[in-house]
Short mmCIF file of C-alpha atoms in Angstrom, two decimals:
data_model
loop_
_atom_site.label_atom_id
_atom_site.label_comp_id
_atom_site.label_asym_id
_atom_site.label_seq_id
_atom_site.Cartn_x
_atom_site.Cartn_y
_atom_site.Cartn_z
CA MET A 944 123.67 73.11 114.38
CA ASP A 945 122.73 76.12 116.05
CA SER A 946 125.61 77.86 115.94
CA LYS A 947 127.16 76.75 113.21
CA GLU A 948 124.34 78.99 111.31
CA SER A 949 124.80 81.68 113.92
CA MET A 950 128.65 81.64 112.94
CA GLU A 951 127.68 81.55 109.12
CA SER A 952 125.24 83.84 109.44
CA ARG A 953 127.81 86.00 111.36
CA GLU A 954 130.37 85.17 108.77
CA ALA A 955 128.20 86.61 106.59
CA LYS A 956 127.28 89.82 108.03
CA ASP A 957 130.74 90.06 108.14
CA SER A 958 131.56 89.63 104.61
CA ILE A 959 128.94 92.30 104.27
CA LYS A 960 130.03 94.77 106.75
CA SER A 961 134.28 94.80 105.03
CA GLN A 962 132.31 95.14 101.94
CA VAL A 963 130.79 97.95 102.74
CA GLU A 964 133.01 99.47 104.26
CA GLY A 965 135.65 98.98 100.95
CA LEU A 966 132.35 101.51 99.64
CA LEU A 967 132.14 103.86 101.73
CA GLY A 968 135.98 104.28 101.54
CA SER A 969 135.15 105.49 97.99
CA ARG A 970 132.72 108.31 98.65
CA PRO A 971 133.38 111.23 100.97
CA ARG A 972 131.62 110.76 104.45
CA GLN A 973 129.49 113.48 104.08
CA ALA A 974 125.69 112.86 104.57
CA ARG A 975 124.98 114.64 101.28
CA HIS A 976 126.37 110.97 99.24
CA LEU A 977 123.88 109.37 101.39
CA LEU A 978 121.72 107.64 98.05
CA ALA A 979 124.74 107.65 96.00
CA VAL A 980 126.52 105.27 98.40
CA LEU A 981 122.98 103.59 98.88
CA GLN A 982 123.02 103.08 95.15
CA ASP A 983 126.95 101.89 95.35
CA ILE A 984 125.64 99.35 97.81
CA GLN A 985 122.24 98.13 95.90
CA ALA A 986 124.65 97.53 92.78
CA ALA A 987 127.41 95.43 95.18
CA PHE A 988 124.53 92.99 96.49
CA ARG A 989 121.56 93.49 94.75
CA TYR A 990 119.54 94.57 97.64
CA LEU A 991 120.79 96.80 100.92
CA PRO A 992 121.20 94.80 103.94
CA LYS A 993 119.76 96.11 107.20
CA GLU A 994 123.76 95.58 108.73
CA ALA A 995 124.75 97.82 105.52
CA LEU A 996 122.87 100.70 106.48
CA LEU A 997 123.51 100.88 109.87
CA MET A 998 126.84 101.29 108.99
CA VAL A 999 125.75 103.86 106.66
CA SER A 1000 123.60 105.75 109.47
CA GLU A 1001 126.48 105.29 111.67
CA LYS A 1002 129.27 106.66 109.11
CA LEU A 1003 127.65 109.50 107.49
CA GLU A 1004 126.11 110.67 110.75
CA VAL A 1005 122.34 110.29 109.34
CA SER A 1006 120.27 109.29 111.72
CA ALA A 1007 118.46 105.58 110.88
CA ALA A 1008 115.19 106.69 110.81
CA ARG A 1009 116.75 108.82 107.88
CA VAL A 1010 118.49 106.11 106.13
CA PHE A 1011 115.44 103.95 105.80
CA ALA A 1012 113.34 106.58 105.15
CA VAL A 1013 115.77 107.75 102.05
CA ALA A 1014 116.03 103.62 100.96
CA GLY A 1015 112.25 103.37 100.90
CA PHE A 1016 111.67 105.93 98.93
CA TYR A 1017 113.60 105.17 95.44
CA LYS A 1018 111.81 102.10 93.37
CA ALA A 1019 115.65 101.59 91.97
CA LEU A 1020 116.33 100.53 95.92
CA SER A 1021 115.30 97.13 97.61
CA PHE A 1022 114.98 95.48 101.16
CA SER A 1023 115.24 92.49 99.90
CA PRO A 1024 117.29 90.87 97.04
CA LYS A 1025 116.27 91.93 93.76
CA ALA A 1026 116.52 88.92 90.33
CA GLU A 1027 120.28 88.35 88.40
CA ARG A 1028 118.14 89.36 85.36
CA LEU A 1029 115.57 92.49 85.44
CA LEU A 1030 112.92 92.28 83.27
CA THR A 1031 111.35 95.56 83.40
CA VAL A 1032 108.43 96.43 81.70
CA CYS A 1033 107.21 99.89 80.90
CA GLN A 1034 103.20 101.27 82.04
CA GLY A 1035 103.89 104.78 80.73
CA THR A 1036 100.81 106.45 79.45
CA ALA A 1037 102.12 105.01 75.68
CA CYS A 1038 102.76 101.56 76.24
CA HIS A 1039 99.82 101.55 78.83
CA LEU A 1040 98.14 102.46 75.41
CA ARG A 1041 99.57 100.23 73.37
CA GLY A 1042 99.15 96.79 75.29
CA SER A 1043 101.63 96.91 77.91
CA GLU A 1044 98.49 95.29 80.23
CA LYS A 1045 98.81 92.20 77.88
CA LEU A 1046 102.81 91.98 78.07
CA ILE A 1047 102.53 91.64 81.44
CA GLN A 1048 99.86 89.28 81.64
CA THR A 1049 101.41 87.19 78.53
CA LEU A 1050 104.99 87.18 80.85
CA GLU A 1051 103.61 86.99 84.02
CA SER A 1052 101.30 83.93 83.47
CA ARG A 1053 104.56 82.39 80.75
CA LEU A 1054 106.70 82.84 84.21
CA GLY A 1055 104.43 81.68 87.27
CA PHE A 1056 105.36 84.70 88.95
CA LYS A 1057 103.70 88.29 89.60
CA ILE A 1058 105.26 91.61 88.85
CA GLY A 1059 107.77 92.47 91.86
CA GLN A 1060 108.59 88.77 92.56
CA SER A 1061 111.47 86.48 90.82
CA SER A 1062 111.27 83.18 89.80
CA THR A 1063 112.27 80.72 93.19
CA ASP A 1064 115.80 80.34 91.75
CA GLY A 1065 116.67 83.96 91.64
CA ARG A 1066 118.34 84.06 88.10
CA LEU A 1067 115.39 86.29 86.99
CA GLY A 1068 112.61 89.39 87.80
CA LEU A 1069 109.87 91.34 86.67
CA GLU A 1070 109.44 94.53 87.72
CA THR A 1071 107.44 97.46 86.35
CA VAL A 1072 108.14 100.97 85.85
CA ASN A 1073 106.16 104.46 85.39
CA CYS A 1074 107.65 106.24 81.93
CA LEU A 1075 111.33 105.51 80.27
CA GLY A 1076 111.13 108.01 77.82
CA ALA A 1077 111.09 106.07 74.78
CA CYS A 1078 107.20 106.43 74.35
CA ALA A 1079 108.09 106.12 70.49
CA LEU A 1080 108.95 102.60 70.79
CA ALA A 1081 106.50 101.80 72.31
CA PRO A 1082 105.30 99.04 73.94
CA VAL A 1083 108.74 99.13 75.69
CA ALA A 1084 110.69 96.49 77.80
CA THR A 1085 114.16 96.50 79.38
CA VAL A 1086 116.57 93.15 80.33
CA ASP A 1087 119.23 94.90 82.85
CA GLY A 1088 118.84 98.07 81.60
CA ALA A 1089 118.81 97.23 77.08
CA VAL A 1090 115.54 98.56 75.80
CA HIS A 1091 113.57 96.96 73.71
CA GLY A 1092 110.39 98.27 71.54
CA HIS A 1093 107.80 97.79 69.53
CA LEU A 1094 107.04 94.79 71.63
CA THR A 1095 104.36 92.06 71.32
CA PRO A 1096 103.41 89.33 73.74
CA GLU A 1097 105.25 86.79 71.60
CA LYS A 1098 108.82 89.37 71.14
CA ALA A 1099 108.88 89.90 75.04
CA LEU A 1100 108.69 86.22 75.52
CA ASP A 1101 111.95 86.08 73.65
CA LEU A 1102 112.85 88.08 76.24
CA ILE A 1103 113.09 85.89 78.79
CA MET B 1185 110.15 139.88 115.93
CA ASP B 1186 114.32 141.34 114.72
CA HIS B 1187 113.45 144.97 114.23
CA THR B 1188 116.30 145.17 112.00
CA LEU B 1189 115.04 142.87 109.59
CA PRO B 1190 113.45 145.68 106.63
CA LYS B 1191 109.62 146.21 106.52
CA VAL B 1192 107.35 144.28 104.31
CA THR B 1193 104.12 145.23 103.47
CA GLY B 1194 100.89 144.02 100.78
CA THR B 1195 97.09 143.88 101.24
CA ILE B 1196 95.17 140.29 102.58
CA ASP B 1197 91.99 140.69 101.93
CA GLY B 1198 91.66 144.16 101.38
CA HIS B 1199 93.41 145.19 104.68
CA GLU B 1200 97.10 146.74 104.66
CA PHE B 1201 99.95 144.87 106.42
CA GLU B 1202 103.00 145.99 107.44
CA VAL B 1203 106.08 142.73 108.69
CA CYS B 1204 109.41 142.17 109.01
CA HIS B 1205 111.06 140.57 105.33
CA GLY B 1206 110.60 136.51 105.61
CA THR B 1207 107.80 136.36 107.96
CA THR B 1208 105.32 133.69 106.67
CA LEU B 1209 101.91 134.98 105.58
CA LEU B 1210 99.77 132.76 107.69
CA GLU B 1211 101.29 134.34 110.83
CA ALA B 1212 100.99 138.06 108.80
CA ALA B 1213 97.71 137.23 108.95
CA LYS B 1214 97.57 136.58 112.40
CA THR B 1215 98.56 140.36 112.85
CA LEU B 1216 95.39 140.95 111.41
CA GLY B 1217 93.02 138.95 113.25
CA ILE B 1218 92.45 137.10 109.84
CA LYS B 1219 92.49 132.93 110.72
CA ILE B 1220 93.50 131.19 108.03
CA PRO B 1221 92.59 126.76 109.23
CA THR B 1222 96.30 125.47 110.01
CA LEU B 1223 96.50 121.19 110.95
CA CYS B 1224 99.78 120.38 109.94
CA HIS B 1225 101.38 124.11 111.37
CA HIS B 1226 102.49 124.66 114.89
CA PRO B 1227 104.15 127.43 116.62
CA GLY B 1228 107.22 125.76 117.84
CA LEU B 1229 108.18 123.62 114.84
CA PRO B 1230 109.46 124.69 110.86
CA PRO B 1231 106.85 124.91 108.85
CA ASP B 1232 106.70 121.60 106.33
CA GLY B 1233 103.65 122.51 103.90
CA ASN B 1234 101.71 119.02 104.48
CA CYS B 1235 97.83 119.29 105.01
CA ARG B 1236 97.79 121.97 102.41
CA LEU B 1237 94.87 123.33 104.68
CA CYS B 1238 96.48 126.68 104.92
CA LEU B 1239 95.82 127.35 100.93
CA VAL B 1240 95.46 131.19 99.98
CA GLU B 1241 95.01 133.17 96.72
CA THR B 1242 97.99 135.33 95.22
CA GLY B 1243 97.32 136.49 91.25
CA ASP B 1244 94.71 133.41 90.43
CA LYS B 1245 97.79 130.90 92.09
CA LEU B 1246 97.48 128.92 95.20
CA LEU B 1247 100.33 128.60 98.04
CA ALA B 1248 100.54 127.63 101.50
CA SER B 1249 100.34 130.51 103.59
CA CYS B 1250 102.20 128.72 106.64
CA ALA B 1251 105.62 127.64 104.11
CA PHE B 1252 105.02 131.38 102.37
CA PRO B 1253 107.92 134.20 103.77
CA ILE B 1254 106.73 137.37 102.53
CA ARG B 1255 110.31 138.54 100.66
CA ALA B 1256 108.54 141.17 98.45
CA SER B 1257 105.93 144.38 99.33
CA GLY B 1258 103.37 144.53 96.78
CA GLY B 1259 101.21 141.18 97.71
CA VAL B 1260 97.54 140.57 97.03
CA TYR B 1261 96.47 137.93 98.95
CA LEU B 1262 92.70 136.50 99.21
CA THR B 1263 92.25 133.95 102.12
CA HIS B 1264 88.70 133.25 101.42
CA SER B 1265 88.18 133.22 97.98
CA PRO B 1266 85.70 130.77 95.80
CA LEU B 1267 88.91 129.59 94.60
CA VAL B 1268 90.32 128.89 97.84
CA PHE B 1269 86.90 127.46 99.16
CA GLU B 1270 86.95 125.18 96.63
CA ALA B 1271 91.13 124.17 97.50
CA ARG B 1272 90.57 124.23 101.21
CA ALA B 1273 87.08 121.79 100.55
CA PHE B 1274 89.40 119.11 97.98
CA VAL B 1275 91.70 118.98 101.08
CA LEU B 1276 89.62 118.32 103.37
CA LYS B 1277 88.45 115.71 100.84
CA LEU B 1278 91.22 113.75 100.52
CA LEU B 1279 92.43 114.58 104.60
CA LEU B 1280 88.48 113.18 105.78
CA SER B 1281 89.64 109.63 103.81
CA ARG B 1282 92.81 109.54 105.65
CA ALA B 1283 90.89 110.48 109.25
CA PRO B 1284 86.99 110.24 108.97
CA ASN B 1285 86.20 110.17 112.63
CA ASN B 1286 88.77 113.48 113.43
CA LYS B 1287 86.52 116.08 115.22
CA GLU B 1288 88.65 118.36 114.04
CA LEU B 1289 88.84 117.29 110.32
CA LEU B 1290 84.56 116.88 110.78
CA LYS B 1291 84.35 120.41 111.64
CA LEU B 1292 85.61 121.80 109.17
CA ALA B 1293 83.79 119.75 106.73
CA GLU B 1294 80.98 120.82 107.53
CA GLU B 1295 81.80 124.18 107.44
CA TYR B 1296 83.40 123.87 103.88
CA GLY B 1297 80.80 121.69 102.82
CA ALA B 1298 83.36 118.59 102.25
CA GLN B 1299 82.98 114.81 102.53
CA ALA B 1300 85.11 111.46 102.18
CA ASP B 1301 84.76 109.95 98.83
CA PRO B 1302 84.48 106.46 99.35
CA ARG B 1303 86.98 105.72 96.83
CA LEU B 1304 90.13 107.33 98.23
CA SER B 1305 88.85 105.61 101.95
CA ASP B 1306 90.53 102.68 101.09
CA ASP B 1307 93.05 102.69 104.57
CA PRO B 1308 91.50 105.20 107.13
CA ASP B 1309 93.89 104.84 109.77
CA GLY B 1310 93.01 108.30 111.56
CA CYS B 1311 96.62 109.51 110.31
CA LEU B 1312 96.86 112.58 108.36
CA ARG B 1313 100.51 112.37 107.23
CA CYS B 1314 101.27 115.87 108.60
CA ALA B 1315 104.68 114.55 109.69
CA ARG B 1316 104.39 116.66 113.43
CA CYS B 1317 106.13 114.16 114.97
CA VAL B 1318 108.60 113.60 113.14
CA ARG B 1319 109.43 118.07 113.33
CA ALA B 1320 108.78 117.17 116.98
CA CYS B 1321 111.90 114.76 117.60
CA GLN B 1322 114.22 116.41 115.66
CA ALA B 1323 113.82 119.43 117.01
CA ALA B 1324 114.07 118.00 120.54
CA GLY B 1325 117.20 116.59 119.45
CA SER B 1326 116.79 112.77 118.13
CA GLN B 1327 115.74 111.45 114.70
CA ALA B 1328 114.11 108.30 115.95
CA ILE B 1329 111.17 108.61 113.56
CA ALA B 1330 110.75 109.70 109.75
CA LEU B 1331 107.92 109.06 106.92
CA ILE B 1332 108.58 106.41 105.50
CA GLY B 1333 107.86 104.96 101.87
CA ARG B 1334 105.65 106.65 99.05
CA GLY B 1335 102.22 107.68 97.84
CA ARG B 1336 99.59 106.10 99.73
CA GLY B 1337 102.14 103.40 101.37
CA ARG B 1338 103.94 106.43 103.23
CA LYS B 1339 103.96 105.87 106.94
CA VAL B 1340 105.16 107.73 110.15
CA ALA B 1341 107.79 104.28 111.50
CA GLY B 1342 110.56 103.90 113.33
CA PRO B 1343 113.62 102.62 110.70
CA PHE B 1344 112.99 98.50 109.55
CA PHE B 1345 109.56 99.47 110.79
CA GLU B 1346 110.87 97.96 114.48
CA PRO B 1347 110.98 100.03 117.71
CA PRO B 1348 113.37 102.94 116.94
CA LEU B 1349 116.84 102.52 118.82
CA ASP B 1350 116.95 106.46 118.60
CA CYS B 1351 113.84 107.09 120.56
CA VAL B 1352 114.26 108.82 124.38
CA GLY B 1353 110.78 107.94 125.38
CA CYS B 1354 110.28 111.93 125.53
CA LEU B 1355 106.77 111.54 123.97
CA ALA B 1356 107.40 115.26 122.01
CA CYS B 1357 106.53 112.85 119.09
CA ALA B 1358 102.88 111.77 120.96
CA ARG B 1359 102.37 115.61 122.69
CA SER B 1360 102.46 116.89 118.94
CA CYS B 1361 100.12 114.76 116.94
CA PRO B 1362 97.30 116.42 116.18
CA THR B 1363 95.28 113.53 115.82
CA GLY B 1364 96.46 111.88 119.63
CA LEU B 1365 97.10 108.61 117.78
CA ILE B 1366 100.37 107.81 118.38
CA ALA B 1367 100.09 105.60 121.14
CA CYS B 1368 102.10 106.12 123.97
CA GLY B 1369 101.58 105.09 128.29
CA GLU B 1370 102.97 108.46 130.43
CA GLU B 1371 103.64 105.70 133.50
CA PRO B 1372 105.28 103.30 132.61
CA ARG B 1373 106.83 104.99 129.82
CA VAL B 1374 105.57 103.50 126.66
CA ILE B 1375 106.33 104.79 123.08
CA TRP B 1376 106.70 103.50 119.45
CA GLY B 1377 106.60 99.36 121.07
CA ARG B 1378 109.88 100.19 123.58
CA GLN B 1379 109.20 100.99 127.22
CA PHE B 1380 111.67 103.78 129.76
CA ASP B 1381 112.60 104.37 133.36
CA LEU B 1382 111.62 106.86 134.74
CA VAL B 1383 113.79 109.09 136.26
CA LYS B 1384 111.94 110.39 139.64
CA CYS B 1385 113.15 113.77 141.92
CA PRO B 1386 115.12 112.78 144.77
CA GLN B 1387 113.17 115.08 146.45
CA CYS B 1388 109.72 115.57 145.82
CA GLY B 1389 109.06 112.25 143.74
CA ARG B 1390 107.83 113.69 140.63
CA THR B 1391 108.85 112.73 137.58
CA VAL B 1392 111.56 114.47 135.72
CA GLY B 1393 111.43 112.04 132.24
CA THR B 1394 113.30 109.24 130.99
CA PRO B 1395 117.07 109.03 131.56
CA GLU B 1396 117.50 109.03 128.02
CA GLU B 1397 115.51 112.16 127.71
CA LEU B 1398 117.55 114.02 130.57
CA LYS B 1399 121.47 112.70 129.20
CA ARG B 1400 119.95 114.05 125.61
CA ALA B 1401 119.32 117.56 127.44
CA GLY B 1402 122.55 117.92 128.93
CA ILE B 1403 121.34 117.57 132.09
CA THR B 1404 123.23 115.89 134.72
CA SER B 1405 120.99 116.50 138.14
CA TRP B 1406 117.83 114.24 137.85
CA LEU B 1407 115.86 116.93 140.35
CA CYS B 1408 112.90 118.05 138.65
CA PRO B 1409 112.92 121.54 137.53
CA ASP B 1410 111.27 123.40 140.29
CA CYS B 1411 113.48 121.34 143.10
CA ARG B 1412 116.28 122.29 140.74
CA ARG B 1413 115.39 126.14 140.66
CA ARG B 1414 114.60 125.46 144.89
CA GLU B 1415 118.33 123.94 145.31
CA TYR B 1416 120.14 126.79 143.43
CA SER B 1417 118.36 130.06 145.21
CA GLN B 1418 119.70 128.19 148.51
CA ALA B 1419 123.10 127.43 147.02
CA LEU B 1420 123.36 131.38 146.13
CA LYS B 1421 121.44 132.88 149.56
CA ASN B 1422 124.65 130.27 151.34
CA LEU B 1423 127.16 132.80 149.43
CA PRO B 1424 128.84 134.38 151.48
CA GLU B 1425 128.20 138.48 151.53
CA ALA B 1426 131.68 139.46 149.58
CA SER B 1427 131.41 137.75 146.56
CA PHE B 1428 128.02 139.95 145.43
CA VAL B 1429 129.28 142.80 142.89
CA ARG B 1430 127.27 145.70 144.11
CA ASN B 1431 127.14 148.61 141.20
#
């Protein structure tokens, strides 16, 4: 059982490594491409696996501490898998004034999980963003990048 | 000081100064004997402008004097104006919410009439986030630690919040920390959750450093600096007379 599990995890690690190798191949191996590479990895895996970060550190010749610091700085990058579909509610000033808090409350109570979490099957995740710049459409939310404006709690539930 | 650089002039608190182009405002003030309080500044490390305590007024703007190289003449700088005083008091208030028991900070806070704001003091871990440790690590030749995260959650740590593999146990971080906050042990050598072997000088038995530290510095002899010097002068003494060149 144990050896089978470790075999599986080793296979998973090897598959991550070969995928990251491919992603790294599409960009010049220079420290200044660190963020772009991390974005590629985030897009491919929906998170940044530890093995991937260690590989990036080695190949771009950037210290592991620096890679981890950059990876931890941006909200778009994460260390645990993000959901397949992401519902992002804007919390900017305009959206806040026009009731984004109510949207969040409604969504949280309907979905049964909180902002920053995902459904147990990993299909849907709930997040907030500080401002989308679409203040005229406030309150606003996006589903996988598609913008939905002038939301009410009822309309927000339709997005699920 | 590099004397080939052009000079720049200006005044600090009404006193004229003349320094080399690119000298920081903090250093220029020092040449006049004007004291500016600092916490994140360290003369051996590149400036980072993190603690904001060295703020100085010019025009109606404030700037961090430790990280401001003077590149033009005619600047008028004030180090103890009401604006500066108020800004430093505010900075001290913020820093106190991080490190409420720091003696140096408390002394400065008394001088500036600053008090910690209980609304901000949710995580008083004592660390000023001055990044002196991070810069010391880099200056020593490693990048084992970094400031991780952002905003109030930002803190110094190794990658993945684990004991850093790039650490060589030189203790540069702990020794450069202005709050003495980084937990470490000299002997046995323990830092960031890792323990290191120690190299003892084979002649006098003194601790020289960790093997990893010596390797980083490119030092292959495990003699301590004193014994190495003695050995070198012995070797010089034993050279035949003919190998010396007389001018």
